[in-house]
Coordinates of C-alpha atoms and ligand atoms in Angstrom, one line a residue:
X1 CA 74.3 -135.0 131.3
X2 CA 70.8 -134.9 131.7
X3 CA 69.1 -131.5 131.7
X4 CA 67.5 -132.1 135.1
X5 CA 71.4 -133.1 136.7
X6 CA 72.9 -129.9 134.6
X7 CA 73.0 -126.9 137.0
X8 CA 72.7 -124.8 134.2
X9 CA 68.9 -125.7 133.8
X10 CA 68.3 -125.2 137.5
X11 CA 65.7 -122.3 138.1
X12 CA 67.8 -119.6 139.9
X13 CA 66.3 -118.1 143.1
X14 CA 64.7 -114.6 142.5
X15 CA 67.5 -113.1 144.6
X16 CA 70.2 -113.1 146.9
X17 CA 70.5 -111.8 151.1
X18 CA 72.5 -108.8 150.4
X19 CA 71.0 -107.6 146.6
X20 CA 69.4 -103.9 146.3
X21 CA 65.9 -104.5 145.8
X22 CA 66.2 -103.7 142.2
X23 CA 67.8 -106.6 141.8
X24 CA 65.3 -109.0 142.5
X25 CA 63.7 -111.2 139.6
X26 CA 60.1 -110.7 138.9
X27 CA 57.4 -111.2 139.8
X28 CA 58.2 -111.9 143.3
X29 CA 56.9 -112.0 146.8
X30 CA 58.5 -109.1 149.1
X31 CA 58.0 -108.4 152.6
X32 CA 58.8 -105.3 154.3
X33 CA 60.8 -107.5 157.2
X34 CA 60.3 -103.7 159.5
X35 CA 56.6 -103.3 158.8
X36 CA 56.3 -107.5 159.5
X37 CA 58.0 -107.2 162.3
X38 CA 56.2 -103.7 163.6
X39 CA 52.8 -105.8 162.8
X40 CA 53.5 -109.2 165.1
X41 CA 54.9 -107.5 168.4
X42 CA 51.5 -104.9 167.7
X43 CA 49.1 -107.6 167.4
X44 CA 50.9 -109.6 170.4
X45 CA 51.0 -106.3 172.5
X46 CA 47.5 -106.0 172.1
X47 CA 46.4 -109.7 173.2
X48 CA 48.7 -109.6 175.7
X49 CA 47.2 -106.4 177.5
X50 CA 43.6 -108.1 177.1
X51 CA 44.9 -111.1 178.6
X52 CA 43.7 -113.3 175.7
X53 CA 45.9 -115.7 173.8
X54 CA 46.6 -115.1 170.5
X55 CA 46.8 -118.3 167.7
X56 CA 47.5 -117.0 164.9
X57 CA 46.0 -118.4 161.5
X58 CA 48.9 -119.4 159.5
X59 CA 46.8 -120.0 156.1
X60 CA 47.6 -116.1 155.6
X61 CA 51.4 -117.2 155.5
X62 CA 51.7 -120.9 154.7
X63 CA 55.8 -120.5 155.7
X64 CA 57.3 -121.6 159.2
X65 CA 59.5 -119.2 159.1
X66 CA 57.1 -116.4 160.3
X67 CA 55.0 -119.1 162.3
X68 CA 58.1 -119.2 164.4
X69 CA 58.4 -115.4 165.1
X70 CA 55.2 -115.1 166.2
X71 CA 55.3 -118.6 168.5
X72 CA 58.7 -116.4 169.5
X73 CA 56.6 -113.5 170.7
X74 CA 54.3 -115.4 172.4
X75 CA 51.7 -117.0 170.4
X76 CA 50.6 -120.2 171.4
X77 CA 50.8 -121.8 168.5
X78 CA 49.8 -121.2 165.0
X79 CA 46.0 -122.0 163.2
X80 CA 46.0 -124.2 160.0
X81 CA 42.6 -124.6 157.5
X82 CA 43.6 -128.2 156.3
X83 CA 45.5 -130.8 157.8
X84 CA 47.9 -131.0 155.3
X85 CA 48.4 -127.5 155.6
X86 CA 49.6 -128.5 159.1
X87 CA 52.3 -130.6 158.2
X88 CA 55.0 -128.1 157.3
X89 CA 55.0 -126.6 160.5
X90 CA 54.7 -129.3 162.9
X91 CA 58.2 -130.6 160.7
X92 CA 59.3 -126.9 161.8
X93 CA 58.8 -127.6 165.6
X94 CA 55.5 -126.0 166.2
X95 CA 53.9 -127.7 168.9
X96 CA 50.4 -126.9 169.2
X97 CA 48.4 -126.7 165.8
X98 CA 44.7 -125.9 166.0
X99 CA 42.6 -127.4 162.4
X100 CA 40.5 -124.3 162.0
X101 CA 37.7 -126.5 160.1
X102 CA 36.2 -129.7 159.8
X103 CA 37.1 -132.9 158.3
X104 CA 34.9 -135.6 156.6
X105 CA 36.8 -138.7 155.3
X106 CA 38.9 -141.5 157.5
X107 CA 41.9 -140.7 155.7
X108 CA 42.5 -136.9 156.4
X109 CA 41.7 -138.2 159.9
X110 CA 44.3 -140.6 159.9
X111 CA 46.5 -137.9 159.3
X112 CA 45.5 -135.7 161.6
X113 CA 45.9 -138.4 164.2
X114 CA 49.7 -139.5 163.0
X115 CA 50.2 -135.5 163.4
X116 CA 48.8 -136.2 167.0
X117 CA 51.2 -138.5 167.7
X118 CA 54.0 -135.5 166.8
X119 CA 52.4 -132.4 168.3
X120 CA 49.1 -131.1 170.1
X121 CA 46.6 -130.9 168.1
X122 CA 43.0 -129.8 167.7
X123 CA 40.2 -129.3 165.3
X124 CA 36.8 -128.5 165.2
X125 CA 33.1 -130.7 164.9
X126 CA 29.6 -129.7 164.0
X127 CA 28.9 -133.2 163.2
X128 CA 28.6 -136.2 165.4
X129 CA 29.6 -138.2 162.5
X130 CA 33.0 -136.2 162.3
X131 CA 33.3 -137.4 166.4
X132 CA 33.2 -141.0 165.6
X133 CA 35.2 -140.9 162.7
X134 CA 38.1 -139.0 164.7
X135 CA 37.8 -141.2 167.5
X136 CA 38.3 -144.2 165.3
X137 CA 41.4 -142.9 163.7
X138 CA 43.1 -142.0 167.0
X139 CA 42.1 -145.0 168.4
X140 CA 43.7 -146.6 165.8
X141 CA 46.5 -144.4 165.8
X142 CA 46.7 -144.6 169.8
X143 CA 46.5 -141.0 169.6
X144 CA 45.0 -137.8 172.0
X145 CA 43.1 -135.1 169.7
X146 CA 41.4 -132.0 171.4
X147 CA 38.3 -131.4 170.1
X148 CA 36.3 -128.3 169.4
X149 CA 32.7 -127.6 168.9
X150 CA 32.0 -125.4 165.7
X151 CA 29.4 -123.0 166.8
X152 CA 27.9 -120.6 163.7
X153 CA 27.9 -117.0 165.2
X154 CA 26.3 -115.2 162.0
X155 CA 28.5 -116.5 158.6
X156 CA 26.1 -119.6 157.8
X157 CA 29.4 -121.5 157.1
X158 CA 30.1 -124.0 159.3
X159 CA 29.1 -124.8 163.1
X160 CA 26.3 -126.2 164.9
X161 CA 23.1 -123.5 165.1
X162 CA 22.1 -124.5 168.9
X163 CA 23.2 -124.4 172.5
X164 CA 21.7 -127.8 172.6
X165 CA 23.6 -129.4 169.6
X166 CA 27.0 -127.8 170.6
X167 CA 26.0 -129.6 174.4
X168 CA 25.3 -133.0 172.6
X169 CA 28.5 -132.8 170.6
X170 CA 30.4 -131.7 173.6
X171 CA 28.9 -134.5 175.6
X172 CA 29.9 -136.9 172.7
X173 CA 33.6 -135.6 172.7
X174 CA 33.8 -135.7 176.0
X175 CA 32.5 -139.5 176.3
X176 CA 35.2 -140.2 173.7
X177 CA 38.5 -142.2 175.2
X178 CA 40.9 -140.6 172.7
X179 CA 39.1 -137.1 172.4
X180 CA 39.0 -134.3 174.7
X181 CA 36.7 -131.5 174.5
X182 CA 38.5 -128.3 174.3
X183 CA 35.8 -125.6 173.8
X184 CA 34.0 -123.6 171.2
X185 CA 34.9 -121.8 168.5
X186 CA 33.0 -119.0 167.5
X187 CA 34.4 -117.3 163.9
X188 CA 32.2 -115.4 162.1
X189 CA 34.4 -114.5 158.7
X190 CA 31.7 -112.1 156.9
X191 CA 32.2 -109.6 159.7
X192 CA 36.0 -109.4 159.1
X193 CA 35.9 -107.1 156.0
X194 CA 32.5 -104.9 156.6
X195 CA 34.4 -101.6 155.8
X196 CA 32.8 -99.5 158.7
X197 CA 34.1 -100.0 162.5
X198 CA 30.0 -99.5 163.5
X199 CA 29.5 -102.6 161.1
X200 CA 31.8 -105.2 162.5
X201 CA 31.3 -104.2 165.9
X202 CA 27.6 -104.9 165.3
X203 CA 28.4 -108.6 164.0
X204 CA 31.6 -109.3 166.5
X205 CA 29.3 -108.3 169.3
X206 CA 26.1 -110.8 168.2
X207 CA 29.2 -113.1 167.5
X208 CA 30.5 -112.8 171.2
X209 CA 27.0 -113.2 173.0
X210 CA 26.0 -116.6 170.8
X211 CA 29.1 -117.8 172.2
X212 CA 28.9 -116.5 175.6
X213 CA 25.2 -118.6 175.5
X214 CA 26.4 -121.4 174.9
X215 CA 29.3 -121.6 177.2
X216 CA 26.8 -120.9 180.1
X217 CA 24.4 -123.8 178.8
X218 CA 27.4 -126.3 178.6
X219 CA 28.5 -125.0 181.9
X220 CA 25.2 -125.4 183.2
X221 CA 25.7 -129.5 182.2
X222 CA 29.0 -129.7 183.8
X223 CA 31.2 -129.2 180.5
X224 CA 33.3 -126.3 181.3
X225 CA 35.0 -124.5 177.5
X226 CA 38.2 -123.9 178.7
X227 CA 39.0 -121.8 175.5
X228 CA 36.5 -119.9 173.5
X229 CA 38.7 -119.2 169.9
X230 CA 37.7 -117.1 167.2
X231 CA 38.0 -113.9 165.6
X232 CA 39.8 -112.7 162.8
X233 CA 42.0 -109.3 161.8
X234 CA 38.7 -107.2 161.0
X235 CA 37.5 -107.8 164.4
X236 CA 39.9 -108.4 167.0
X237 CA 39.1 -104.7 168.4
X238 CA 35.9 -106.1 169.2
X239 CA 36.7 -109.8 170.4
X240 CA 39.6 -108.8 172.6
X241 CA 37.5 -106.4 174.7
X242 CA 34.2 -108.9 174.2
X243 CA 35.3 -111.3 178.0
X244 CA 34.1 -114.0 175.9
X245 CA 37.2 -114.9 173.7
X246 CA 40.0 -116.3 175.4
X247 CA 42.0 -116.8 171.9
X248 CA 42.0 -114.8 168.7
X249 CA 43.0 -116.4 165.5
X250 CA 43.6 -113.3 163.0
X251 CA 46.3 -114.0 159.9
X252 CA 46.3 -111.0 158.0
X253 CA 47.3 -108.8 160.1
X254 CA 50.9 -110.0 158.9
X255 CA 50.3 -108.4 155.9
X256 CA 47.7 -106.1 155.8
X257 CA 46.3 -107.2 151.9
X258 CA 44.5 -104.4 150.2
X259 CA 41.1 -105.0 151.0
X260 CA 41.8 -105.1 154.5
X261 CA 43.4 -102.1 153.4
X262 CA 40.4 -100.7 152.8
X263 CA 38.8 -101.1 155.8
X264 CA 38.1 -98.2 158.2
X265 CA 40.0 -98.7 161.6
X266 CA 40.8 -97.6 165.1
X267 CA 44.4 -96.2 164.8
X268 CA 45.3 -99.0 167.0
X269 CA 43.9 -102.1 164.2
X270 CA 45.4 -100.1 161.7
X271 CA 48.4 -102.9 160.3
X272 CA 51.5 -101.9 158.0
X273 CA 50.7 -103.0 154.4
X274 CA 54.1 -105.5 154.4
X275 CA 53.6 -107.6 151.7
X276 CA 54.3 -106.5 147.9
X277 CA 54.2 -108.2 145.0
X278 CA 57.9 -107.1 142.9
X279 CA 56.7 -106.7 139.2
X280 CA 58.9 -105.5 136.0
X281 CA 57.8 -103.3 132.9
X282 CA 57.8 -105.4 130.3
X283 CA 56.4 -103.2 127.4
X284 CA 55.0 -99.5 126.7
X285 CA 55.0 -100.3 122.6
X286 CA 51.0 -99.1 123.2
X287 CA 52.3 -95.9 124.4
X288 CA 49.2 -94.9 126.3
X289 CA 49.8 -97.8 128.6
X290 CA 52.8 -100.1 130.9
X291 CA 52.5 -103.0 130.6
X292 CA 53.6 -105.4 134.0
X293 CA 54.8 -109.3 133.9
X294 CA 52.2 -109.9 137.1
X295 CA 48.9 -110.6 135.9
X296 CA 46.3 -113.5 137.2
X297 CA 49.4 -116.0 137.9
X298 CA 50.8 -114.2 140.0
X299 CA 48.2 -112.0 142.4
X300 CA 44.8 -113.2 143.3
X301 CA 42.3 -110.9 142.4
X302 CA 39.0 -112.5 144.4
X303 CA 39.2 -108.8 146.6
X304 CA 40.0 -106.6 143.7
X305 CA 43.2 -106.2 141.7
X306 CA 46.0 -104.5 143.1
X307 CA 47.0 -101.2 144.1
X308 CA 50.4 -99.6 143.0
X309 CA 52.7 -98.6 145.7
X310 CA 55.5 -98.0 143.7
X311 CA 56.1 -95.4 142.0
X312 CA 53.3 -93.0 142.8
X313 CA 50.5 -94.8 144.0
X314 CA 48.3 -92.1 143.8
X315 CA 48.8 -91.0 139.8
X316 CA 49.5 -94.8 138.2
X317 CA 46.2 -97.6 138.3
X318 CA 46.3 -101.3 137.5
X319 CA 43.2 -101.5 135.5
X320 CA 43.4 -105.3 134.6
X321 CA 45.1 -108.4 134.6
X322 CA 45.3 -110.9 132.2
X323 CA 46.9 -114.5 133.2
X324 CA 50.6 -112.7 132.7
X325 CA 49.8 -109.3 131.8
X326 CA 49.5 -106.4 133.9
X327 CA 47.8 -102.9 132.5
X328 CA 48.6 -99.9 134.1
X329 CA 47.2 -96.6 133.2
X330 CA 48.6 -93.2 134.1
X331 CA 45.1 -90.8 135.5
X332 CA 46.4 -87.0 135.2
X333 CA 49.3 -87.0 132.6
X334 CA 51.4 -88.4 135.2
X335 CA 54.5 -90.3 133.5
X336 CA 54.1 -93.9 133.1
X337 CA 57.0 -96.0 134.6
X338 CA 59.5 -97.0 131.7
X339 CA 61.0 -100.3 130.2
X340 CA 62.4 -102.4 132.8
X341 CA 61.6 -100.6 135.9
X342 CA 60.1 -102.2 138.6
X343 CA 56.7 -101.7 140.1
X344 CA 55.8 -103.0 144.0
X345 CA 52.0 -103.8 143.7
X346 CA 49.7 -104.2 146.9
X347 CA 47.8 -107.6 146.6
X348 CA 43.8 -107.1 147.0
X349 CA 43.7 -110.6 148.9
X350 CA 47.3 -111.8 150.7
X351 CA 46.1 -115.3 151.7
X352 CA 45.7 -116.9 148.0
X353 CA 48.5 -114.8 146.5
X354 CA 50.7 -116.8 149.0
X355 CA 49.9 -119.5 147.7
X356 CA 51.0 -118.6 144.5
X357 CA 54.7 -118.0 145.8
X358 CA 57.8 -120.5 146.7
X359 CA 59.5 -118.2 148.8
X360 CA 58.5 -115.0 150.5
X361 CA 61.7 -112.5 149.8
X362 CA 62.5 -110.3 152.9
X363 CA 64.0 -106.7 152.8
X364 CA 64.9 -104.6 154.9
X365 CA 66.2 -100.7 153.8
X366 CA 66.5 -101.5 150.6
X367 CA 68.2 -104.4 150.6
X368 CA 67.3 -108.7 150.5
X369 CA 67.4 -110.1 153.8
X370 CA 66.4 -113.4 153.8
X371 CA 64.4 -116.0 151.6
X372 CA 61.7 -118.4 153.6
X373 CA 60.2 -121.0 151.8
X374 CA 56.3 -120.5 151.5
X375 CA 56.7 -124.5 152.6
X376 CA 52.9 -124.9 153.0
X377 CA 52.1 -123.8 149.4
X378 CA 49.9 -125.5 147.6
X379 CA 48.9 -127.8 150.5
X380 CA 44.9 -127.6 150.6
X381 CA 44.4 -131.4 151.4
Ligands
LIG1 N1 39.9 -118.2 161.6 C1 39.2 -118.8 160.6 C2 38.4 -120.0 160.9 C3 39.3 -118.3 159.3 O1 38.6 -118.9 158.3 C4 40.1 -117.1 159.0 C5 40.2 -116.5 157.7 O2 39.4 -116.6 156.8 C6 40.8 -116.5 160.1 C7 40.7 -117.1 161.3 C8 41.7 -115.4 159.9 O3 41.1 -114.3 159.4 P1 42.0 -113.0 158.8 O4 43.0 -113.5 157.9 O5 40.9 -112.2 158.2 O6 42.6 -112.4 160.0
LIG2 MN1 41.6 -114.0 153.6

């Protein structure tokens, strides 16, 4: 037979529901399914005692399989980035997908209008041009696409710099037969990882008032923002308490990546570290040093390289990756871990290192639970 018909050449999954942890091939994607679980009904308690809805952004997770336990818990519906990133999860049954982000060429917004046609959808404009070009495509499409106004709050990203361009583009949504304006959103992402509390609530709370503006001077023309959406994991302290956000959007809560990690928090923003990256020690011929099979390929290191949880995260460091070596140094005559054992590492930065990942493996006391395909992987179109 052919190799790609012969069984024998098929790629075995990293592990079974029902292996010891130990078990499980590496490097792999874990998830602590207790902490996961302890971090959605926390963050869903919390919006729910503010009265705010919470969307949250499922870029940090890319897998439907968690975007249905949090829709299950009450979120509204999930954010994506792209709108291919979207796809995955409307096939999944989520029904209300906000695009986080703008688009720019007729094509992306014929898809997003085809996904329209399947599911509610939103995204955001700073750009009148981006109006038209939606309107076209769900004319085309027949197609009804809320549309939000991009306001920027303090990242210089994206979003409009004025009351009076967010009115114009409000008033241009609104005069569009297949568009309907939906609000603002108001996300500043440099505030999210400012390590001091006294920092972000600084930024969340100029953040909070730019919006606020503008809602009164579109309210003053007649356009009412029924939903104000915003705010990320490093801030939602701030925006839930703010009366200006009527829907947060954090991701990594889910996880809890080491830079967020790193962060200083209110005991109440505090999120479980839950996701792990399962490495094996593949060599200690230097003697002086273990070395890991997780390097570049499989952790991203934009926020730092990891942090060892297991063994003894305090004695062991992972002092540098190469693209499928790791290097981990013992500090204080500590023991380094031997041949073959396995190390659980603490990604600096979850949302890229999903994307590195298939499947996500879930345990729980020890043991594999469950594998759920990272379905939205590599989607960035
Ligand atoms: N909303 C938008 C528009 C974002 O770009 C991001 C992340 O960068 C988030 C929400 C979620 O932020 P976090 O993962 O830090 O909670
Ligand atoms: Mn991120």
């Amino acid at each position: 037979t052919f190799a790609s018909q012969d069984p024998q050449f098929a790629l075995p999954a990293p592990a079974q529901p029902g292996q010891a942890l130990s078990q499980v091939d590496t490097p792999s994607l874990l998830l602590d399914l207790a902490a996961f679980e302890r971090n959605l009904d926390r963050m869903q308690g919390r919006a729910d005692a503010a009265g705010v809805k919470l969307r949250p952004h499922a870029k940090a997770h890319k897998t439907p399989d968690i975007a249905l336990a949090q829709v299950a818990r009450g979120a509204v519906g999930v954010c994506c980035q792209k709108v291919s990133e979207a796809l995955p999860f409307v096939r999944a049954g989520i029904a209300d997908i906000h695009i986080s982000n703008e688009i720019a060429t007729p094509a992306k917004a014929a898809l997003l209008a085809a996904l329209a046609r399947r599911a509610s959808m939103s995204v955001c404009v700073d750009d009148a041009r981006q109006v038209a070009m939606l309107e076209d495509a769900c004319r085309a499409a027949d197609a009804r696409l809320t549309v939000f106004v991009e306001i920027d709050v303090g990242q210089g990203r994206c979003g409009v710099k004025n009351a009076e361009s967010a009115l114009r583009l409000a008033e241009a949504i609104a005069g569009s037969s297949h568009l309907r304006f939906g609000g603002l959103q108001a996300y500043h992402g440099g505030a999210q990882h400012r390590r001091t509390r006294e920092e972000r609530r600084v930024a969340a709370a100029r953040a909070a008032e730019s919006a606020a503006q503008t809602v009164v001077r579109l309210d003053a023309a007649g356009i009412a923002c029924a939903t104000v959406t915003g705010g990320g994991t490093g801030s939602v302290e701030f925006d839930l308490a703010s009366g200006v956000y009527t829907e947060i959007q954090p991701g990594s809560y889910v996880f809890m990546d080491g830079d967020y990690g790193r962060n200083e928090w209110d005991a109440a923003s505090r999120f479980e570290h839950s996701l792990f990256i399962a490495s094996t020690v593949m060599s200690v011929a230097s003697g002086t040093r273990a070395v890991l099979d997780a390097g570049l390929k499989s952790m991203a290191v934009d926020s730092g390289l990891p942090t060892i949880w297991q063994p003894s995260p305090q004695a062991l460091r992972y002092v540098a990756a190469n693209d499928e070596h790791g290097i981990v140094e013992a500090t204080d005559g500590t023991a380094l871990p031997g041949l073959g054992a396995q190390v659980l590492l603490v990604p600096g930065h979850c949302d890229p290192t999903l994307n590195l990942y298939d499947e996500i493996v879930g345990f729980r006391d020890g043991r594999v639970e469950c594998l759920w395909p990272v379905a939205a992987r590599g989607l960035s179109r």
